[in-house]
Short mmCIF file of C-alpha atoms and ligand atoms in Angstrom, two decimals:
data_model
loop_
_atom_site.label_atom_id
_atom_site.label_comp_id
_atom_site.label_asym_id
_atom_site.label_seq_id
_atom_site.Cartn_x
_atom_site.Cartn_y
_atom_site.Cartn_z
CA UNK A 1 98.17 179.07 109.55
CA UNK A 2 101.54 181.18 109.38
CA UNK A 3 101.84 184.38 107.51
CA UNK A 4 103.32 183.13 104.54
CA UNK A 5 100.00 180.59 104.11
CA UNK A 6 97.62 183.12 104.83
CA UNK A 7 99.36 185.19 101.91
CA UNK A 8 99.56 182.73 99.36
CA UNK A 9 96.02 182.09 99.75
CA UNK A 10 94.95 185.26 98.94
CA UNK A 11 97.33 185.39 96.13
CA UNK A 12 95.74 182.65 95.09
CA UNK A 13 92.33 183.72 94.95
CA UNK A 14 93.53 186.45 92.77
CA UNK A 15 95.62 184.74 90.20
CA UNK A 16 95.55 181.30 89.10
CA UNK A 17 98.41 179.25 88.66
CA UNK A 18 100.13 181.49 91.61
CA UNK A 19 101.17 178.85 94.22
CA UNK A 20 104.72 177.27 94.84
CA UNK A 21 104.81 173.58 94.84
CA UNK A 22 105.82 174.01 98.66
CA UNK A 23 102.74 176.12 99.32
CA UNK A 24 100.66 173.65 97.66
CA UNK A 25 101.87 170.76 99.58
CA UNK A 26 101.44 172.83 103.08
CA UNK A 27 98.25 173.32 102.71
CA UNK A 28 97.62 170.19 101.40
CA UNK A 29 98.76 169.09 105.01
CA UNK A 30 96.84 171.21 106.85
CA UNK A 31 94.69 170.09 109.56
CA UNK A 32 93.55 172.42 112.28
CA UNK A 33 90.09 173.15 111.71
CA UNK A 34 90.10 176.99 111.12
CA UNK A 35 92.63 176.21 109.38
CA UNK A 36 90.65 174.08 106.89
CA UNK A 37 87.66 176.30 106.92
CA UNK A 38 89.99 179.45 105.95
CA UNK A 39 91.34 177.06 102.91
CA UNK A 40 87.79 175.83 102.08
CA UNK A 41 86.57 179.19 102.05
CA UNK A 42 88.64 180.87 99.84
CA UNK A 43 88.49 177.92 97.18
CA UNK A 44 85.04 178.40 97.30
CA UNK A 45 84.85 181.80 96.43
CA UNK A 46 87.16 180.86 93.34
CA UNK A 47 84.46 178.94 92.31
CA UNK A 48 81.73 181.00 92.70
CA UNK A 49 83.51 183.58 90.71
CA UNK A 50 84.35 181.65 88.07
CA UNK A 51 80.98 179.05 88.19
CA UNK A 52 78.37 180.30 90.16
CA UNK A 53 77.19 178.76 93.29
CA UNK A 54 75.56 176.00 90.36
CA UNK A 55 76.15 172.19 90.48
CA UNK A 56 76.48 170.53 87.11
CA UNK A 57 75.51 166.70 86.82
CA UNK A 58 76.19 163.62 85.16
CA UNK A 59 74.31 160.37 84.97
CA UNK A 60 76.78 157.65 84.86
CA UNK A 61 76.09 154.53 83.64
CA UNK A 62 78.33 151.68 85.12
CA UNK A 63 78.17 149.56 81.13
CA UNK A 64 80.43 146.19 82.38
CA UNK A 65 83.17 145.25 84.64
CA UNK A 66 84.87 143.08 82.54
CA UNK A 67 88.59 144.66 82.25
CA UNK A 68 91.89 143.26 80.71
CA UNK A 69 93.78 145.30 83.06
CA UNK A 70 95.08 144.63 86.67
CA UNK A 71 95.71 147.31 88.64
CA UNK A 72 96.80 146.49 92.62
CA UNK A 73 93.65 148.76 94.11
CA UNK A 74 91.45 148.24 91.74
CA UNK A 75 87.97 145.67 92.73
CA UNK A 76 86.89 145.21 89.17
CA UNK A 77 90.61 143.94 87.62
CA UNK A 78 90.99 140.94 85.41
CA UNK A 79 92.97 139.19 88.01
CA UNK A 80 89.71 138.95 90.90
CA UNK A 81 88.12 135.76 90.42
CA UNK A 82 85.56 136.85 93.24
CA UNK A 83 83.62 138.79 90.74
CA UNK A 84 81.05 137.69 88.39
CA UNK A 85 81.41 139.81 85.17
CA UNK A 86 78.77 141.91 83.31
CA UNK A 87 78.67 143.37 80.01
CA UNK A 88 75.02 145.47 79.44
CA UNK A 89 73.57 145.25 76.28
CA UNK A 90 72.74 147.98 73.87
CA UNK A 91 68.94 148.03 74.39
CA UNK A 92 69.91 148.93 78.80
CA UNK A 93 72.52 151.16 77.85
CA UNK A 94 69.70 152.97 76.04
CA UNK A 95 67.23 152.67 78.21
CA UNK A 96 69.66 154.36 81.15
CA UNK A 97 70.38 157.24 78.77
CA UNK A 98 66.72 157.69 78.15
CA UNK A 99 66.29 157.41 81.76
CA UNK A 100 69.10 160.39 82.07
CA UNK A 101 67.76 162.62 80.20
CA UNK A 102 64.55 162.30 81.72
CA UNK A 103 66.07 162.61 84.85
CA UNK A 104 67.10 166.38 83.50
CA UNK A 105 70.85 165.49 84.02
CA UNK A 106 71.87 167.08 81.43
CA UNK A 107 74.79 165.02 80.64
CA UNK A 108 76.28 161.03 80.64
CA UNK A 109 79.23 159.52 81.52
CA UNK A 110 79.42 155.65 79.85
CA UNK A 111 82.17 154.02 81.94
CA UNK A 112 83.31 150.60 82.47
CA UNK A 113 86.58 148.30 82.78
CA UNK A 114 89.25 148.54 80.02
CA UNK A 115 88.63 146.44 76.60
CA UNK A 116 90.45 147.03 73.50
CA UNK A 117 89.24 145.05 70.23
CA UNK A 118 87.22 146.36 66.99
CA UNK A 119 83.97 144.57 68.31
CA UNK A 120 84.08 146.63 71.26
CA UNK A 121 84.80 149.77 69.78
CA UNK A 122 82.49 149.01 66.99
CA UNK A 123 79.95 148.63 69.81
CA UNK A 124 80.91 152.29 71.72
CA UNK A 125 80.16 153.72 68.52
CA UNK A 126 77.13 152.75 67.51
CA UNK A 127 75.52 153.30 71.20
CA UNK A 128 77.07 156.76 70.60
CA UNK A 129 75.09 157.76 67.36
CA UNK A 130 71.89 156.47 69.61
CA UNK A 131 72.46 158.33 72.51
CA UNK A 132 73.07 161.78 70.25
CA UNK A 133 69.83 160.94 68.64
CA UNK A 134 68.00 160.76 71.26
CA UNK A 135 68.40 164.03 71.91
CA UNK A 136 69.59 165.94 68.77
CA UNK A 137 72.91 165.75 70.59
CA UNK A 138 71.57 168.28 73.65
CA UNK A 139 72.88 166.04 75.81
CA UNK A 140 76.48 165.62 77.32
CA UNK A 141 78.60 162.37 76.39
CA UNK A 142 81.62 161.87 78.37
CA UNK A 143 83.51 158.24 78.21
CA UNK A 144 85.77 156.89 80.72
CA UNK A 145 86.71 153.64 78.98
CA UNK A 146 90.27 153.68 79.25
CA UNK A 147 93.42 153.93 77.06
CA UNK A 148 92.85 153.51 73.46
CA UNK A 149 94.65 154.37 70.24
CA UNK A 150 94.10 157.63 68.86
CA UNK A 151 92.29 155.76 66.03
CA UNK A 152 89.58 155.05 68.69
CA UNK A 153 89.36 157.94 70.11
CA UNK A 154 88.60 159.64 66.87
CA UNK A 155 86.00 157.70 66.21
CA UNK A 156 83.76 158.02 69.46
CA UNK A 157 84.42 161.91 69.01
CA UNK A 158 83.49 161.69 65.51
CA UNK A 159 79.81 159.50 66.74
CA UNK A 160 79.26 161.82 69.33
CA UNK A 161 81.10 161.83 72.43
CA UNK A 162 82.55 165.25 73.20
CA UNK A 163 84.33 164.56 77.12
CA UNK A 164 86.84 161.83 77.94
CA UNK A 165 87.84 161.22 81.67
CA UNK A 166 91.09 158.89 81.95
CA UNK A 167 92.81 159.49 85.40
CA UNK A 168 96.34 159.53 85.52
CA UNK A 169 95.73 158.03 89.16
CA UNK A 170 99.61 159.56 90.59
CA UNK A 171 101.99 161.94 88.33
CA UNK A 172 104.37 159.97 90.23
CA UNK A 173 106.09 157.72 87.35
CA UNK A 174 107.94 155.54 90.49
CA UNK A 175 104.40 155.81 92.65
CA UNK A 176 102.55 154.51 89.65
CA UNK A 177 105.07 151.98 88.28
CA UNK A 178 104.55 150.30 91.74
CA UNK A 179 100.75 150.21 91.75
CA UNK A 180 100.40 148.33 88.70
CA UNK A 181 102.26 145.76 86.58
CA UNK A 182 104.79 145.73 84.52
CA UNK A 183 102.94 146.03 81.44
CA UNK A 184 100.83 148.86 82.58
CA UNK A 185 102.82 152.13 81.19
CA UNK A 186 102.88 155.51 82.90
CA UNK A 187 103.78 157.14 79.36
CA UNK A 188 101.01 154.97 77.38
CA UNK A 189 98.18 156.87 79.59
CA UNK A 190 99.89 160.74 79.33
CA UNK A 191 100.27 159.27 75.90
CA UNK A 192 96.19 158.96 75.44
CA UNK A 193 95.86 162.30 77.42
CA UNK A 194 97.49 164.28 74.42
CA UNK A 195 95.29 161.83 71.52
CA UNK A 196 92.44 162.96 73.78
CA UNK A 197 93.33 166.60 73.25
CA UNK A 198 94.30 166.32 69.58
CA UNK A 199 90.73 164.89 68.77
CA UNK A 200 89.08 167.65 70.51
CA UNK A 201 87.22 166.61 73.56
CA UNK A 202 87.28 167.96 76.90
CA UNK A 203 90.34 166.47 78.55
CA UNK A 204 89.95 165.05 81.95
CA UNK A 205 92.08 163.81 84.26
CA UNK A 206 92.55 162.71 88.11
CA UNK A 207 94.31 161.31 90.89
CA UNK A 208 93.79 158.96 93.91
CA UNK A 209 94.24 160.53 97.39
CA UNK A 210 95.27 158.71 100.12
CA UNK A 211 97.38 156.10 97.95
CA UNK A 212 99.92 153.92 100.43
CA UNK A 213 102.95 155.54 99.75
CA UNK A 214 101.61 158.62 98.51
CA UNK A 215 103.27 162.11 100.32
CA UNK A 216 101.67 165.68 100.32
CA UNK A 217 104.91 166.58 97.95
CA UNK A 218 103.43 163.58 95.68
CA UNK A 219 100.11 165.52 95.65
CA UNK A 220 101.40 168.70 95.04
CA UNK A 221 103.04 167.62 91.93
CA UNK A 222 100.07 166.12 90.99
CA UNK A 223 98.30 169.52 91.25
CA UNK A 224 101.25 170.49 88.99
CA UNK A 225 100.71 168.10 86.68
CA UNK A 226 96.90 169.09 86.06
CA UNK A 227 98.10 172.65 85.11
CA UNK A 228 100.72 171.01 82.65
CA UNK A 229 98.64 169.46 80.78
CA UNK A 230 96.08 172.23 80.47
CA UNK A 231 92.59 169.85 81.54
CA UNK A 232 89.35 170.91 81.46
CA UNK A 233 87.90 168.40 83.95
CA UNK A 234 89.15 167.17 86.94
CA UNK A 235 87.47 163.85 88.82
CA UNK A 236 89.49 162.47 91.96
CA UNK A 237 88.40 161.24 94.71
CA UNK A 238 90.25 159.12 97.88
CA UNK A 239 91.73 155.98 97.15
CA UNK A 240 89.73 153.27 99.40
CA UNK A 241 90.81 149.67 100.06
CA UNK A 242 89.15 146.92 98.44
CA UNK A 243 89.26 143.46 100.20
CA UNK A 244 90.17 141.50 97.48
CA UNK A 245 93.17 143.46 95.38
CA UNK A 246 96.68 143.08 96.30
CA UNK A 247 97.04 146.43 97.56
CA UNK A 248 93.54 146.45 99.64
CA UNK A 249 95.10 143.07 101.14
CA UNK A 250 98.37 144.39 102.48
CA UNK A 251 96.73 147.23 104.25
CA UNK A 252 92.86 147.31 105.57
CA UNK A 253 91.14 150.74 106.49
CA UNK A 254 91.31 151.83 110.41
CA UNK A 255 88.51 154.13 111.38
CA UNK A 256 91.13 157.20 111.24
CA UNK A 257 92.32 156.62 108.08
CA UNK A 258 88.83 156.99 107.08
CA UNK A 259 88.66 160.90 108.51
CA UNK A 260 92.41 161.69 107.15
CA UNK A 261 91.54 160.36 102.89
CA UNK A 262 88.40 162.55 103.44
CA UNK A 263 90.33 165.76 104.74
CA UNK A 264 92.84 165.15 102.19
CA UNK A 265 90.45 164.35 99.31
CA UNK A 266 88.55 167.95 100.28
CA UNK A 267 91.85 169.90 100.43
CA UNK A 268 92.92 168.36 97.35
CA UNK A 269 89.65 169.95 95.72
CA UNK A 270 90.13 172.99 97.68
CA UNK A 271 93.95 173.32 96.24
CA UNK A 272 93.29 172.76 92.87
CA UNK A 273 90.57 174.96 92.16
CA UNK A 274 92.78 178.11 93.91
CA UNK A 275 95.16 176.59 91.48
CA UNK A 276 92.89 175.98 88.23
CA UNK A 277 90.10 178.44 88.72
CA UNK A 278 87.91 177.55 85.73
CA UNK A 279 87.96 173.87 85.10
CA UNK A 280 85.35 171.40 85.77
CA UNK A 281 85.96 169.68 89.11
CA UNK A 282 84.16 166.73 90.47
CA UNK A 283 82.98 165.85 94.51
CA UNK A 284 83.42 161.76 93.50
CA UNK A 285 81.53 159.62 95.31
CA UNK A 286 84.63 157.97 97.30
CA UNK A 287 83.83 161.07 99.35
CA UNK A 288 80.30 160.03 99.94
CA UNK A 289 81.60 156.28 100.77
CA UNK A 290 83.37 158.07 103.62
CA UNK A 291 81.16 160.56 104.91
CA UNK A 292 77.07 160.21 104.01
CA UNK A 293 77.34 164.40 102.54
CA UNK A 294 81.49 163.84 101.63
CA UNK A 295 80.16 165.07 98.03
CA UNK A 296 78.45 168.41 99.44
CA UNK A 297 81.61 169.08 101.45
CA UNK A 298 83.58 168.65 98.61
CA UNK A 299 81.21 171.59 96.50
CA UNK A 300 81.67 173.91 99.74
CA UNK A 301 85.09 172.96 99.33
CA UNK A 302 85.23 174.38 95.21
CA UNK A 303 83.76 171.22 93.44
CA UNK A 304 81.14 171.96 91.08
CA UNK A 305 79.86 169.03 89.42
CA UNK A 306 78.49 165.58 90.83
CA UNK A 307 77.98 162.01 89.36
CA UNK A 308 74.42 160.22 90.39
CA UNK A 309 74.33 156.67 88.97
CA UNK A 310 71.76 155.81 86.75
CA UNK A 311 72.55 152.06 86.59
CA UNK A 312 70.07 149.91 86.77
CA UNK A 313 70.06 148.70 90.67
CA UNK A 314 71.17 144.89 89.76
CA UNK A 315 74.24 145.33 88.33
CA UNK A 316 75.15 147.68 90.75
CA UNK A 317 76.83 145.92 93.07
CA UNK A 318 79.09 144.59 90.38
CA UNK A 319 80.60 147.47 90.43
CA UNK A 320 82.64 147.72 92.99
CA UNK A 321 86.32 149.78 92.22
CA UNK A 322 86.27 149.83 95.76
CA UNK A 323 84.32 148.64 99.31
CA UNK A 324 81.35 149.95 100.54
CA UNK A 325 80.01 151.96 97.79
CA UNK A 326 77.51 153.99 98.46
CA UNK A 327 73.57 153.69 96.87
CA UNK A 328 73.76 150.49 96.17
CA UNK A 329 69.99 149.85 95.94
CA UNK A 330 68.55 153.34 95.75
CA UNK A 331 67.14 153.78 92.08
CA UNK A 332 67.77 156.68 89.82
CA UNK A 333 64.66 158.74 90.78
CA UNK A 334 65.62 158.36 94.50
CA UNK A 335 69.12 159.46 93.66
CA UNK A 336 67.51 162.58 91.99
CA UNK A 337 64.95 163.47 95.07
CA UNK A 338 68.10 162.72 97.44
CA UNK A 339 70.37 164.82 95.33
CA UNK A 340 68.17 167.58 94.94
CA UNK A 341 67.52 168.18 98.68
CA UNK A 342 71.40 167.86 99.67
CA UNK A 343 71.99 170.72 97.15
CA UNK A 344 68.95 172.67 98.41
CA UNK A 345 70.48 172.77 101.69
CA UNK A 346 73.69 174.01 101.34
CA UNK A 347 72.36 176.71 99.11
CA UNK A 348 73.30 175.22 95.45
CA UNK A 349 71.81 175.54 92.62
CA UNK A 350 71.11 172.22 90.07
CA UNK A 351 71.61 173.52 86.41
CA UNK A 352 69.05 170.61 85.14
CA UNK A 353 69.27 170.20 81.26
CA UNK A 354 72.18 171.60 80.97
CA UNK A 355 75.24 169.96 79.79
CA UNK A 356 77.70 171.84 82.02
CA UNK A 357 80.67 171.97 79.90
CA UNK A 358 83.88 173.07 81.22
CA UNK A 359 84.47 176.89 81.41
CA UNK A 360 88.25 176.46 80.84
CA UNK A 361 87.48 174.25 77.35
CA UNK A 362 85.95 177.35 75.98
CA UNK A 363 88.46 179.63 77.31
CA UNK A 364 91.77 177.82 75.73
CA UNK A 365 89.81 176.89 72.41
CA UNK A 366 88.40 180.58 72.41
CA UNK A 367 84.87 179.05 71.99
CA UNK A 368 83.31 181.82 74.01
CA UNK A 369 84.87 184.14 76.54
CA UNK A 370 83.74 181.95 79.54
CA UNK A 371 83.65 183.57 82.79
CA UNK A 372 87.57 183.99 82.93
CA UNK A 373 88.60 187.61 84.14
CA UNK A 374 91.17 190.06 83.28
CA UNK A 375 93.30 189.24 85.55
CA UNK A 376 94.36 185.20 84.53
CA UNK A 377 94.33 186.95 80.86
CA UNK A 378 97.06 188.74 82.36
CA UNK A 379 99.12 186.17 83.93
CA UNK A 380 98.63 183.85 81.03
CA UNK A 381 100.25 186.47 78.87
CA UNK A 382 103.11 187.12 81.17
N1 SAH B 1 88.75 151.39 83.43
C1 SAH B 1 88.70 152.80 83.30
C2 SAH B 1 87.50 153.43 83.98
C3 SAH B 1 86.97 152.75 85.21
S1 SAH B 1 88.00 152.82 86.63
C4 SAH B 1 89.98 153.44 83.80
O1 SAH B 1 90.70 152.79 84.56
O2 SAH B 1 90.25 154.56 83.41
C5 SAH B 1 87.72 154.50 87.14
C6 SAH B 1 88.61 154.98 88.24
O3 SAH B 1 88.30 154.30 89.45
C7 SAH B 1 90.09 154.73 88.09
O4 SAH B 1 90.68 155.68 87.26
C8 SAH B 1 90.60 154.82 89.54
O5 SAH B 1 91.12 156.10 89.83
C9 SAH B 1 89.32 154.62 90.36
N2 SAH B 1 89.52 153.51 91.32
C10 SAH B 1 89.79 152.22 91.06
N3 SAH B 1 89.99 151.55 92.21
C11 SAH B 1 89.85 152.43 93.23
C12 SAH B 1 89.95 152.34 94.65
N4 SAH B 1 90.26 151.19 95.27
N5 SAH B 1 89.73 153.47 95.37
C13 SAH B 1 89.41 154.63 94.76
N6 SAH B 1 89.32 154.77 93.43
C14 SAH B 1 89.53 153.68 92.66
FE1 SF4 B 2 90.40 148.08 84.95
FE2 SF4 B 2 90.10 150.75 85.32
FE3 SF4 B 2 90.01 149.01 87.38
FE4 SF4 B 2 92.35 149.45 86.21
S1 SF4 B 2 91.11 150.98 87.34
S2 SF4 B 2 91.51 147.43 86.77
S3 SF4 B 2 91.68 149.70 84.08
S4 SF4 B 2 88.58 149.16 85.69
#
């Protein structure tokens, strides 16, 4: 790493916000392995500053794969005939957020494909006053159900969901304009980001890494992007090639393309929390699809929060954004054990019960002072 690198990381650690977009890229790109440790390393210390050396989780519960949408990477959209569709019923959805909270998660993530009609809706909502009651609303509800109005959106905060996750997938306007159709809108999604914000949840966001077509300079300004729009939670996670979407079909995975979306997926979560400091980031299980502990590299790498399924094993396969998802047939208490023992070992805590919200949420609404220092106060002011 040259001078100039080994500078702006320590710069980094210090400040948020304090990289150039040219920095950012470079050591998006980097690649010799001291090189990555060094990078790794000092991310990590960001987070333990900031965090704690504490893993937050969510249950998420995988609710249907029916979608209206039809994005090019995407397994699940409207346009593959090859899958047979599920929609889960209110009695399972409750029975997996039962199931969560005995777990000790602490928090819930209801996600599915992308339907927008009253019933639906209707439907979100009351499985929303259910879930807060079965906990007097101790538990975490995030949603990752897609773009909605801002009617919507109100209403699910209003019964009890309090996090929404709705990844930009590139900041890239041309990138993302040429992984979806027409009708899919680049400005309708940072549209729903600000309705997301307005109704007061945690706002969280994401990319793909890896994306065909996708450049470090790409990433960098997707890094960007994340501190423009001020989010509280950030989930991405490498984009991997399903067999039967348009854009899985023009170009398969080789065996080194496999080790390069995993080195760019960690340095992505390396970058952004030197970059962030204090929001919510998450090791997504597209790392584990490409490395059996990709999600414990990514928390040595500054994540600090991690996604178990608690989906009933059947419809799990269903389920499939992209190929070979991992735990496919493990059930939710042998996710926990598993869990549980990978976090042991790298010397992470699991804060069980606890909903884990995101330290930056409290510091921008002024909720509570967080565990931001002096210092950002400082450079937030300047
Ligand atoms: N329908 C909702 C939520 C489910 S999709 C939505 O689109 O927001 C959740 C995420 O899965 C998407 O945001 C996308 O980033 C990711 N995803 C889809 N296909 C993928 C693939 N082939 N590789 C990696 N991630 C993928
Ligand atoms: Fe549907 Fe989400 Fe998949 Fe797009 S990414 S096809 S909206 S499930």
């Amino acid at each position: 790493m040259n001078r100039r690198l080994q500078n702006a990381l320590v710069r980094a650690q210090e400040r948020r916000h304090a990289l150039a977009a040219d920095e950012i890229a470079a050591l998006l790109a980097l690649t010799d392995p001291d090189d990555l440790a060094a990078l790794h390393r000092a991310a990590y210390a960001v987070k333990v500053r900031h965090i704690g050396k504490q893993v937050s989780l969510r249950g998420i519960i995988e609710m249907g794969n029916v979608c209206a949408k039809n994005c090019f990477y995407c397994g699940i959209r409207a346009g593959n005939g090859a899958v047979s569709r599920f929609q889960l019923d209110e009695q399972t959805v409750l029975r997996a957020a039962r199931r969560n909270l005995e777990l000790g998660y602490g928090s819930l993530v209801l996600q599915s494909g992308e339907i927008e009609s009253e019933a639906h809706t209707a439907f979100i909502e009351r499985l929303l006053h259910q879930i807060t009651a079965l906990s007097d609303g101790a538990q975490g509800i995030t949603l990752s159900l897609g773009e909605q109005s801002r009617e919507t959106y109100a209403r699910w905060r209003a019964a009890g969901a309090h996090r929404y996750l709705l990844r930009i997938e590139t900041s890239s306007h041309e990138l993302y304009t040429r992984l979806h159709p027409a009708d899919h809108r680049f400005d309708r999604r940072v549209d729903c980001l600000r309705s997301l914000r307005d109704c007061g949840y945690q706002v969280g966001s994401g990319v793909m890494i890896g994306l065909p077509g996708q450049t470090v300079d790409h990433l960098a300004a997707d890094v960007l992007f994340f501190r423009d729009h001020d989010l509280d939670m950030i989930g991405m996670g490498p984009y991997l090639p399903h067999p039967d979407t348009p854009l899985g079909r023009e170009r398969a995975f080789t065996p080194g393309d496999a080790a390069r979306q995993l080195r760019l997926g960690l340095n992505m979560i390396a970058v952004t929390r030197l970059f962030l400091h204090d929001t919510n980031i998450a090791a997504t299980t597209a790392l584990q699809a490409l490395a059996d502990d990709g999600r414990e590299q990514g928390l040595l790498a500054g994540a600090n929060v991690i996604m178990p399924n608690v989906t009933d094993t059947e419809y799990r396969s269903r389920y499939q954004l992209y190929a070979n998802k991992p735990c496919l047939d493990e059930n939710a208490a042998q996710c926990r054990t598993c869990l549980a023992g990978r976090i042991a070992v790298i010397g992470e805590t699991i804060l069980w019960n606890q909903r884990g919200d995101s330290p930056h949420f409290f510091a921008r609404t002024a909720g509570s002072p967080g565990k931001r220092d002096l210092t950002d106060t400082a450079v937030d002011n300047a």
